[in-house]
Coordinates of C-alpha atoms (C1' of nucleotides) in Angstrom, one line a residue:
Chain A
M1 CA 13.7 25.3 23.0
S2 CA 15.4 26.8 20.0
N3 CA 14.3 23.6 18.2
F4 CA 10.8 24.7 18.7
E5 CA 11.5 28.3 17.7
A6 CA 12.6 27.1 14.2
F7 CA 9.5 24.8 14.1
F8 CA 7.1 27.7 15.0
D9 CA 8.7 29.9 12.4
Y10 CA 8.2 27.3 9.8
I11 CA 4.5 26.8 10.6
Q12 CA 3.9 30.5 10.6
K13 CA 5.8 31.1 7.5
I14 CA 4.1 28.4 5.5
S15 CA 0.6 29.0 6.8
G16 CA 0.8 32.8 6.8
K17 CA -0.9 32.7 10.2
L18 CA 0.4 33.4 13.7
L19 CA 0.6 30.8 16.5
S20 CA -0.9 31.9 19.8
E21 CA 0.8 31.1 23.1
D22 CA -1.7 28.4 23.7
D23 CA -1.0 26.9 20.3
K24 CA 2.7 26.8 21.1
H25 CA 2.1 25.2 24.4
L26 CA 0.0 22.5 22.8
L27 CA 2.7 21.8 20.2
T28 CA 5.5 21.8 22.8
A29 CA 3.6 19.4 24.9
H30 CA 3.1 16.8 22.2
F31 CA 6.1 17.0 19.8
K32 CA 8.9 15.1 21.3
T33 CA 12.6 15.7 20.5
R34 CA 14.3 12.6 19.2
K35 CA 17.8 12.1 18.1
L36 CA 19.1 9.4 15.8
R37 CA 22.7 8.6 15.1
K38 CA 24.1 8.3 11.6
R39 CA 22.8 5.0 10.0
Q40 CA 20.1 4.6 12.6
Y41 CA 16.6 3.8 11.3
F42 CA 13.6 6.0 11.7
L43 CA 11.4 3.3 10.0
Q44 CA 12.0 -0.2 8.9
E45 CA 10.2 -2.0 6.1
G46 CA 7.3 -4.1 7.4
D47 CA 6.7 -1.8 10.4
V48 CA 3.8 0.6 10.7
C49 CA 5.1 4.2 10.6
K50 CA 3.6 5.5 13.8
Y51 CA 5.4 8.8 13.8
I52 CA 5.8 11.8 11.7
G53 CA 9.0 13.9 12.3
F54 CA 9.9 17.4 11.6
I55 CA 13.6 17.6 10.8
V56 CA 15.4 20.1 13.0
K57 CA 18.9 19.1 12.1
G58 CA 20.4 16.5 9.8
S59 CA 19.3 14.4 6.9
A60 CA 17.7 11.1 6.0
R61 CA 16.9 8.9 3.1
T62 CA 13.8 6.9 2.3
F63 CA 14.5 3.8 0.2
T64 CA 13.2 0.4 -0.8
V65 CA 15.1 -2.8 -1.5
D66 CA 14.0 -4.7 -4.6
E67 CA 14.0 -8.5 -5.2
K68 CA 17.6 -8.4 -6.4
G69 CA 18.7 -6.7 -3.3
H70 CA 19.3 -3.3 -4.9
E71 CA 18.4 -0.2 -3.0
H72 CA 16.3 2.5 -4.5
I73 CA 16.2 5.9 -2.9
L74 CA 12.8 7.6 -3.2
K75 CA 13.6 10.7 -1.3
L76 CA 16.4 12.6 0.5
S77 CA 15.1 14.8 3.3
V78 CA 16.8 17.7 5.1
E79 CA 16.0 20.4 7.7
N80 CA 12.5 21.8 7.8
W81 CA 11.0 18.8 5.9
W82 CA 8.6 16.3 7.2
L83 CA 9.8 12.7 7.6
T84 CA 7.4 9.8 7.4
D85 CA 5.9 7.2 5.1
F86 CA 2.6 9.0 4.5
E87 CA 0.8 5.9 3.3
S88 CA 1.7 3.9 6.4
F89 CA 1.2 6.8 8.7
Y90 CA -2.3 7.7 7.4
L91 CA -3.6 4.2 6.7
L92 CA -1.7 2.4 9.5
T93 CA -0.5 -0.3 7.0
P94 CA 2.9 -1.9 7.2
S95 CA 5.4 0.2 5.3
R96 CA 7.4 -1.0 2.2
F97 CA 10.0 1.6 2.9
N98 CA 13.0 2.2 5.1
I99 CA 14.0 5.6 6.5
E100 CA 17.5 5.9 7.7
A101 CA 19.5 8.8 9.1
L102 CA 22.4 9.9 6.8
E103 CA 23.8 12.3 9.3
E104 CA 23.3 12.9 13.0
L105 CA 19.5 13.5 12.9
E106 CA 17.4 15.6 15.3
I107 CA 13.6 15.6 14.8
L108 CA 10.4 16.7 16.6
Q109 CA 8.0 13.8 16.4
S110 CA 4.4 13.2 16.9
T111 CA 1.7 10.6 16.2
N112 CA -1.3 10.5 13.8
A113 CA -3.8 11.1 16.6
E114 CA -1.9 14.1 17.9
I115 CA -1.7 15.6 14.4
E116 CA -5.5 15.2 14.1
E117 CA -5.8 17.2 17.3
F118 CA -3.5 20.0 16.1
L119 CA -5.4 20.2 12.8
K120 CA -8.6 20.7 14.8
K121 CA -7.3 23.0 17.4
I122 CA -4.6 25.1 15.7
P123 CA -5.7 27.2 12.8
A124 CA -2.2 27.9 11.7
F125 CA -1.4 24.2 11.7
S126 CA -4.4 23.4 9.7
A127 CA -3.6 26.2 7.2
M128 CA 0.0 24.8 6.9
S129 CA -1.4 21.4 6.2
N130 CA -3.5 22.7 3.4
V131 CA -0.6 24.6 1.8
I132 CA 1.6 21.5 2.0
S133 CA -1.2 19.5 0.4
Q134 CA -1.5 22.0 -2.4
N135 CA 2.3 21.9 -3.0
N136 CA 2.2 18.1 -2.9
T137 CA -0.6 18.0 -5.5
I138 CA 1.4 20.4 -7.8
A139 CA 4.5 18.4 -7.3
A140 CA 2.7 15.2 -8.2
Q141 CA 1.5 16.8 -11.4
K142 CA 5.1 17.9 -12.3
R143 CA 6.4 14.4 -11.6
M144 CA 3.9 12.9 -14.0
Q145 CA 5.5 15.1 -16.6
A146 CA 8.9 13.8 -15.7
I147 CA 8.2 10.3 -17.0
N148 CA 9.6 11.3 -20.4
Y149 CA 12.6 13.2 -19.1
S150 CA 16.1 11.9 -20.1
A151 CA 18.8 11.3 -17.5
E152 CA 20.3 14.7 -18.3
E153 CA 17.0 16.5 -17.9
R154 CA 16.3 14.8 -14.6
Y155 CA 19.7 15.8 -13.3
E156 CA 19.4 19.4 -14.5
E157 CA 16.1 19.6 -12.7
L158 CA 17.6 18.5 -9.5
V159 CA 20.5 20.9 -9.9
S160 CA 18.1 23.8 -10.4
N161 CA 15.7 22.8 -7.6
Y162 CA 18.1 21.5 -4.9
P163 CA 21.6 22.7 -5.7
H164 CA 22.8 22.2 -2.1
F165 CA 22.0 18.5 -2.4
L166 CA 25.1 18.1 -4.6
Q167 CA 27.4 19.2 -1.8
R168 CA 25.5 17.5 0.9
F169 CA 25.0 14.0 -0.5
P170 CA 27.3 11.5 -2.2
Q171 CA 26.8 11.1 -5.9
N172 CA 25.6 7.5 -5.7
M173 CA 22.7 8.6 -3.5
I174 CA 21.8 11.5 -5.9
A175 CA 22.0 9.0 -8.7
S176 CA 19.7 6.5 -7.0
C177 CA 17.3 9.2 -6.1
L178 CA 17.1 10.2 -9.8
G179 CA 16.7 6.6 -10.8
L180 CA 20.1 6.4 -12.5
S181 CA 23.2 4.3 -12.1
S182 CA 26.1 6.2 -10.5
E183 CA 28.2 5.6 -13.6
T184 CA 25.6 7.4 -15.7
L185 CA 25.5 10.3 -13.4
S186 CA 29.3 10.5 -13.4
R187 CA 29.3 10.7 -17.2
I188 CA 26.5 13.3 -17.2
K189 CA 28.6 15.5 -14.9
K190 CA 31.6 15.1 -17.1
N191 CA 29.7 16.2 -20.1
A192 CA 28.1 19.1 -18.3
L193 CA 31.5 20.6 -17.6
K194 CA 32.1 21.5 -21.2
Chain B
M16 CA -30.7 17.3 -11.3
S17 CA -29.4 13.7 -11.4
N18 CA -26.0 15.2 -12.2
F19 CA -26.0 16.7 -8.8
E20 CA -27.3 13.5 -7.2
A21 CA -24.2 11.6 -8.3
F22 CA -22.0 14.6 -7.2
F23 CA -23.5 14.7 -3.8
D24 CA -23.2 10.9 -3.4
Y25 CA -19.5 11.2 -4.3
I26 CA -18.8 14.0 -1.8
Q27 CA -20.7 12.1 1.0
K28 CA -19.0 8.8 0.2
I29 CA -15.4 10.2 0.0
S30 CA -15.8 12.5 3.1
G31 CA -17.8 10.1 5.2
K32 CA -20.1 13.0 6.1
L33 CA -23.6 14.0 5.1
L34 CA -24.5 17.1 3.2
S35 CA -27.3 19.2 4.6
E36 CA -30.1 20.7 2.4
D37 CA -28.4 24.1 2.7
D38 CA -25.0 22.6 1.7
K39 CA -26.7 21.1 -1.4
H40 CA -28.3 24.4 -2.3
L41 CA -25.0 26.2 -2.0
L42 CA -23.4 23.6 -4.3
T43 CA -26.2 23.6 -6.8
A44 CA -26.1 27.4 -6.9
H45 CA -22.4 27.6 -7.7
F46 CA -21.5 24.5 -9.7
K47 CA -22.5 25.1 -13.3
T48 CA -23.1 22.3 -15.7
R49 CA -21.0 22.5 -18.8
K50 CA -20.9 20.3 -21.9
L51 CA -17.9 19.8 -24.2
R52 CA -18.0 18.0 -27.5
K53 CA -15.4 15.4 -28.4
R54 CA -12.1 17.2 -29.2
Q55 CA -13.1 20.4 -27.5
Y56 CA -10.6 22.0 -25.1
F57 CA -11.3 22.5 -21.4
L58 CA -7.9 24.2 -21.1
Q59 CA -5.3 25.4 -23.6
E60 CA -1.6 25.8 -22.9
G61 CA -0.8 29.4 -21.9
D62 CA -4.2 30.1 -20.4
V63 CA -4.9 30.3 -16.7
C64 CA -7.0 27.4 -15.6
K65 CA -9.8 29.3 -14.0
Y66 CA -12.1 26.3 -13.4
I67 CA -12.1 23.0 -11.8
G68 CA -14.6 20.5 -13.1
F69 CA -16.2 17.4 -11.7
I70 CA -16.7 14.9 -14.4
V71 CA -20.3 13.6 -14.6
K72 CA -20.0 11.9 -17.9
G73 CA -17.3 11.3 -20.5
S74 CA -13.5 11.5 -20.4
A75 CA -10.6 13.8 -21.1
R76 CA -6.8 13.8 -21.4
T77 CA -4.3 16.2 -20.0
F78 CA -1.2 16.6 -22.2
T79 CA 1.8 18.7 -23.1
V80 CA 3.5 19.2 -26.5
D81 CA 7.3 19.1 -26.4
E82 CA 9.7 21.1 -28.6
K83 CA 9.6 18.4 -31.3
G84 CA 5.9 18.6 -31.4
H85 CA 5.3 15.3 -29.8
E86 CA 2.3 15.0 -27.4
H87 CA 2.7 13.5 -24.0
I88 CA -0.4 12.5 -22.0
L89 CA 0.0 13.1 -18.3
K90 CA -3.4 11.9 -17.2
L91 CA -6.6 10.3 -18.5
S92 CA -9.7 11.4 -16.5
V93 CA -13.1 9.7 -16.3
E94 CA -16.4 10.0 -14.4
N95 CA -16.2 11.1 -10.7
W96 CA -12.7 12.6 -11.2
W97 CA -11.7 16.2 -10.8
L98 CA -10.5 17.9 -14.0
T99 CA -8.1 20.9 -13.7
D100 CA -4.5 21.9 -13.8
F101 CA -4.0 22.2 -10.1
E102 CA -0.9 24.3 -10.4
S103 CA -2.5 26.9 -12.6
F104 CA -5.8 26.7 -10.7
Y105 CA -4.2 27.3 -7.3
L106 CA -1.5 29.7 -8.2
L107 CA -3.3 31.5 -11.1
T108 CA -0.3 31.0 -13.4
P109 CA -0.5 30.2 -17.1
S110 CA -0.8 26.5 -17.7
R111 CA 1.7 24.4 -19.6
F112 CA -1.0 21.8 -20.2
N113 CA -3.8 21.2 -22.5
I114 CA -7.0 19.4 -21.4
E115 CA -9.2 18.0 -24.2
A116 CA -12.4 16.1 -24.2
L117 CA -11.9 12.6 -25.6
E118 CA -15.6 11.8 -25.6
E119 CA -18.7 13.9 -25.2
L120 CA -18.0 15.4 -21.8
E121 CA -20.3 16.7 -19.1
I122 CA -18.9 18.4 -16.0
L123 CA -19.9 20.5 -13.1
Q124 CA -17.6 23.4 -12.8
S125 CA -16.6 26.0 -10.3
T126 CA -13.9 28.6 -9.6
N127 CA -11.1 28.8 -7.1
A128 CA -12.9 31.5 -5.1
E129 CA -16.1 29.4 -4.9
I130 CA -14.1 26.3 -3.9
E131 CA -12.6 28.4 -1.0
E132 CA -16.1 29.2 0.1
F133 CA -17.3 25.6 0.0
L134 CA -14.2 24.6 2.0
K135 CA -15.2 27.1 4.7
K136 CA -18.9 26.5 4.8
I137 CA -19.4 22.9 4.0
P138 CA -17.8 20.4 6.5
A139 CA -18.4 17.4 4.1
F140 CA -16.7 19.3 1.3
S141 CA -13.7 20.2 3.4
A142 CA -13.4 16.6 4.7
M143 CA -13.6 15.4 1.1
S144 CA -10.8 17.8 0.2
N145 CA -8.6 16.4 3.1
V146 CA -9.2 12.8 2.0
I147 CA -8.3 13.7 -1.6
S148 CA -5.1 15.4 -0.4
Q149 CA -4.2 12.4 1.6
N150 CA -4.7 10.1 -1.4
N151 CA -2.7 12.5 -3.5
T152 CA 0.2 12.4 -1.1
I153 CA 0.1 8.7 -1.0
A154 CA -0.1 8.5 -4.8
A155 CA 2.8 10.9 -5.1
Q156 CA 4.9 8.6 -3.0
K157 CA 4.0 5.6 -5.1
R158 CA 4.9 7.5 -8.2
M159 CA 8.4 8.2 -6.8
Q160 CA 8.9 4.5 -6.6
A161 CA 7.8 4.0 -10.2
I162 CA 11.0 5.8 -11.5
N163 CA 12.7 2.5 -11.7
Y164 CA 9.9 0.5 -13.1
S165 CA 10.3 -1.2 -16.5
A166 CA 7.8 -0.7 -19.3
E167 CA 6.2 -4.1 -18.4
E168 CA 5.9 -3.1 -14.8
R169 CA 4.3 0.2 -15.6
Y170 CA 1.8 -1.5 -17.8
E171 CA 1.0 -4.2 -15.3
E172 CA 0.4 -1.6 -12.7
L173 CA -2.1 0.2 -15.0
V174 CA -3.8 -3.1 -15.8
S175 CA -4.3 -3.8 -12.1
N176 CA -5.3 -0.3 -11.1
Y177 CA -7.4 0.8 -14.0
P178 CA -8.4 -2.3 -16.0
H179 CA -11.4 -0.5 -17.6
F180 CA -9.0 2.0 -19.2
L181 CA -7.9 -0.7 -21.7
Q182 CA -11.3 -0.9 -23.1
R183 CA -12.1 2.7 -23.0
F184 CA -9.0 4.4 -24.5
P185 CA -7.0 3.6 -27.6
Q186 CA -3.7 1.9 -27.1
N187 CA -1.6 4.8 -28.3
M188 CA -3.1 7.0 -25.5
I189 CA -2.5 4.4 -22.9
A190 CA 1.1 4.1 -24.2
S191 CA 1.6 7.9 -24.1
C192 CA 0.2 8.0 -20.6
L193 CA 2.7 5.4 -19.5
G194 CA 5.6 7.2 -21.2
L195 CA 6.0 4.4 -23.8
S196 CA 5.9 4.3 -27.5
S197 CA 2.8 2.6 -28.9
E198 CA 5.0 0.0 -30.6
T199 CA 6.6 -0.9 -27.3
L200 CA 3.1 -1.3 -25.7
S201 CA 2.0 -3.4 -28.6
R202 CA 4.9 -5.8 -28.1
I203 CA 4.3 -5.9 -24.4
K204 CA 0.7 -7.0 -24.9
K205 CA 1.9 -9.6 -27.4
N206 CA 4.3 -11.1 -24.9
A207 CA 1.8 -10.9 -22.1
L208 CA -0.5 -13.3 -24.0
K209 CA 1.8 -16.2 -23.5
Chain C
dT8 C1' -19.2 4.0 -50.9
dT9 C1' -15.2 5.4 -51.0
dG10 C1' -11.5 8.0 -49.5
dA11 C1' -9.3 9.6 -45.4
dA12 C1' -8.1 9.4 -40.8
dG13 C1' -7.2 6.8 -36.9
dT14 C1' -5.6 2.6 -34.8
dG15 C1' -2.8 -1.5 -34.1
dG16 C1' 0.8 -4.8 -35.4
dT17 C1' 5.5 -6.2 -37.0
dG18 C1' 10.4 -6.0 -38.6
dA19 C1' 15.0 -3.7 -38.9
dC20 C1' 17.8 -0.5 -36.9
dT21 C1' 19.5 3.0 -33.5
dT22 C1' 20.2 4.9 -29.1
dA23 C1' 20.2 5.8 -24.1
dA24 C1' 21.3 3.9 -20.1
dA25 C1' 22.4 -0.3 -17.3
dT26 C1' 25.8 -3.6 -16.2
dC27 C1' 30.3 -5.4 -15.6
dA28 C1' 35.0 -4.7 -14.5
dA29 C1' 38.9 -2.3 -12.9
dG30 C1' 41.5 1.6 -11.0
dA31 C1' 42.1 6.1 -8.8
dA32 C1' 41.0 9.2 -5.3
dA33 C1' 39.1 10.6 -1.1
dA34 C1' 37.3 9.8 3.6
dC35 C1' 37.6 7.4 7.9
dA36 C1' 39.3 4.4 11.6
dC37 C1' 42.6 3.0 14.7
Chain D
dG28 C1' 50.5 7.4 9.4
dT29 C1' 48.8 3.3 7.4
dG30 C1' 45.3 0.4 6.1
dT31 C1' 40.5 0.0 4.9
dT32 C1' 36.1 1.4 3.3
dT33 C1' 33.7 4.4 0.5
dT34 C1' 33.2 7.2 -3.4
dC35 C1' 34.1 8.4 -8.1
dT36 C1' 35.7 7.7 -12.8
dT37 C1' 36.4 5.4 -17.1
dG38 C1' 36.1 1.8 -20.7
dA39 C1' 33.8 -2.3 -22.9
dT40 C1' 29.7 -4.7 -23.5
dT41 C1' 24.7 -5.6 -23.2
dT42 C1' 19.9 -4.5 -23.1
dA43 C1' 15.5 -2.2 -23.0
dA44 C1' 13.1 0.8 -25.4
dG45 C1' 12.7 4.3 -29.1
dT46 C1' 12.5 5.4 -34.0
dC47 C1' 11.5 4.6 -38.7
dA48 C1' 9.1 2.3 -42.2
dC49 C1' 5.3 -0.2 -43.8
dC50 C1' 1.0 -2.7 -43.9
dA51 C1' -3.7 -4.3 -42.4
dC52 C1' -8.0 -3.2 -40.3
dT53 C1' -11.6 -0.3 -38.7
dT54 C1' -14.4 3.8 -38.3
dC55 C1' -16.3 7.7 -40.0
dA56 C1' -17.5 11.6 -42.7
dA57 C1' -18.9 13.6 -47.1

DNA sequence: TTGAAGTGGTGACTTAAATCAAGAAAACAC
DNA sequence: GTGTTTTCTTGATTTAAGTCACCACTTCAA
């Protein structure tokens, strides 16, 4: 149950609204705990992403594989983040992404239809969804700006926004996530020490 | 009034819901028509973006100016798009962007507080907002993928998504929007002709 | 109608970052 | 504890794209 406590706290904090006991029961009834071992896939390219997961414990990476067989990480996800391919999840189209557990992963998962229900029935859930959408829109704007950033600037931004990622994830994944080769990132870190 | 007809059509089409006569009156009462001449600013860097505009006619660019004085276009906007700096508009913080009319521009504009009211009172408006949020989230995901795209790939993507932009906007703006120098874009187009 | 500003094209050169290759160091498995 | 992946670093080379310089063509304003 402590899984759900953290989840409820998250919803209330983000939305600025309280969950009633009924709300909590509804959520508890529909969100299923799921555990994935390290390296296990939450989603494989070509499948429809039927679930959205709230990360209780652990981390995951979302990545694509290009024609040359190179992997590109789009996103690293940790506790209290939502895990899904939104495009596939919303539109029910086959996903172009893979989502893989990087550590022992524990999530609370639910389906699109259930989420629709929560949005209708739970004011705090719907308010949370709106806040997340707002943040997403703002983040999307910021990312447009980042087109012209140099490798150093992209790295500095990550350091200031997600400093704990540096300890948690190997450098080659950080590099991939920033769209850099791991050699370049290694050199950037060396220069930054001066 | 025909301005509003197009606006109502847009809301109904995107949301999949109909607007009642009351809904329409509420919108008509609060959205103000505003015209900007070519080169006029809708928003200047440092100001809070108090308004959101729905473009009825014309186009605009959202851009920043870096330390070296170079302009970077983040977005080109045309008819039936929303015009605002979402970060500044939602959070009431000073904007880092400029928004300038590229052609004679006609918009329907409203404030944050009014939008909140529409979201509460007009189901079609709220449904529209949700659909736009969904699309935004999907677009944000796609943009993450684009980190590793080459100049050619970025250009090809624009050609397939927004072919009419090529006629409508000068090449140097398209280039800036793609994060390329105009020389590079010129060379890409030359190669593409083969 | 004639500058002036804006736009687009091309060549020469520079630069940032990728790629290739090889070792060192750390983490993990048995 | 020893071997085996995995991760990180460093150097040499290549490549994509930026920068600089210049010219041609159009549009537009006075």
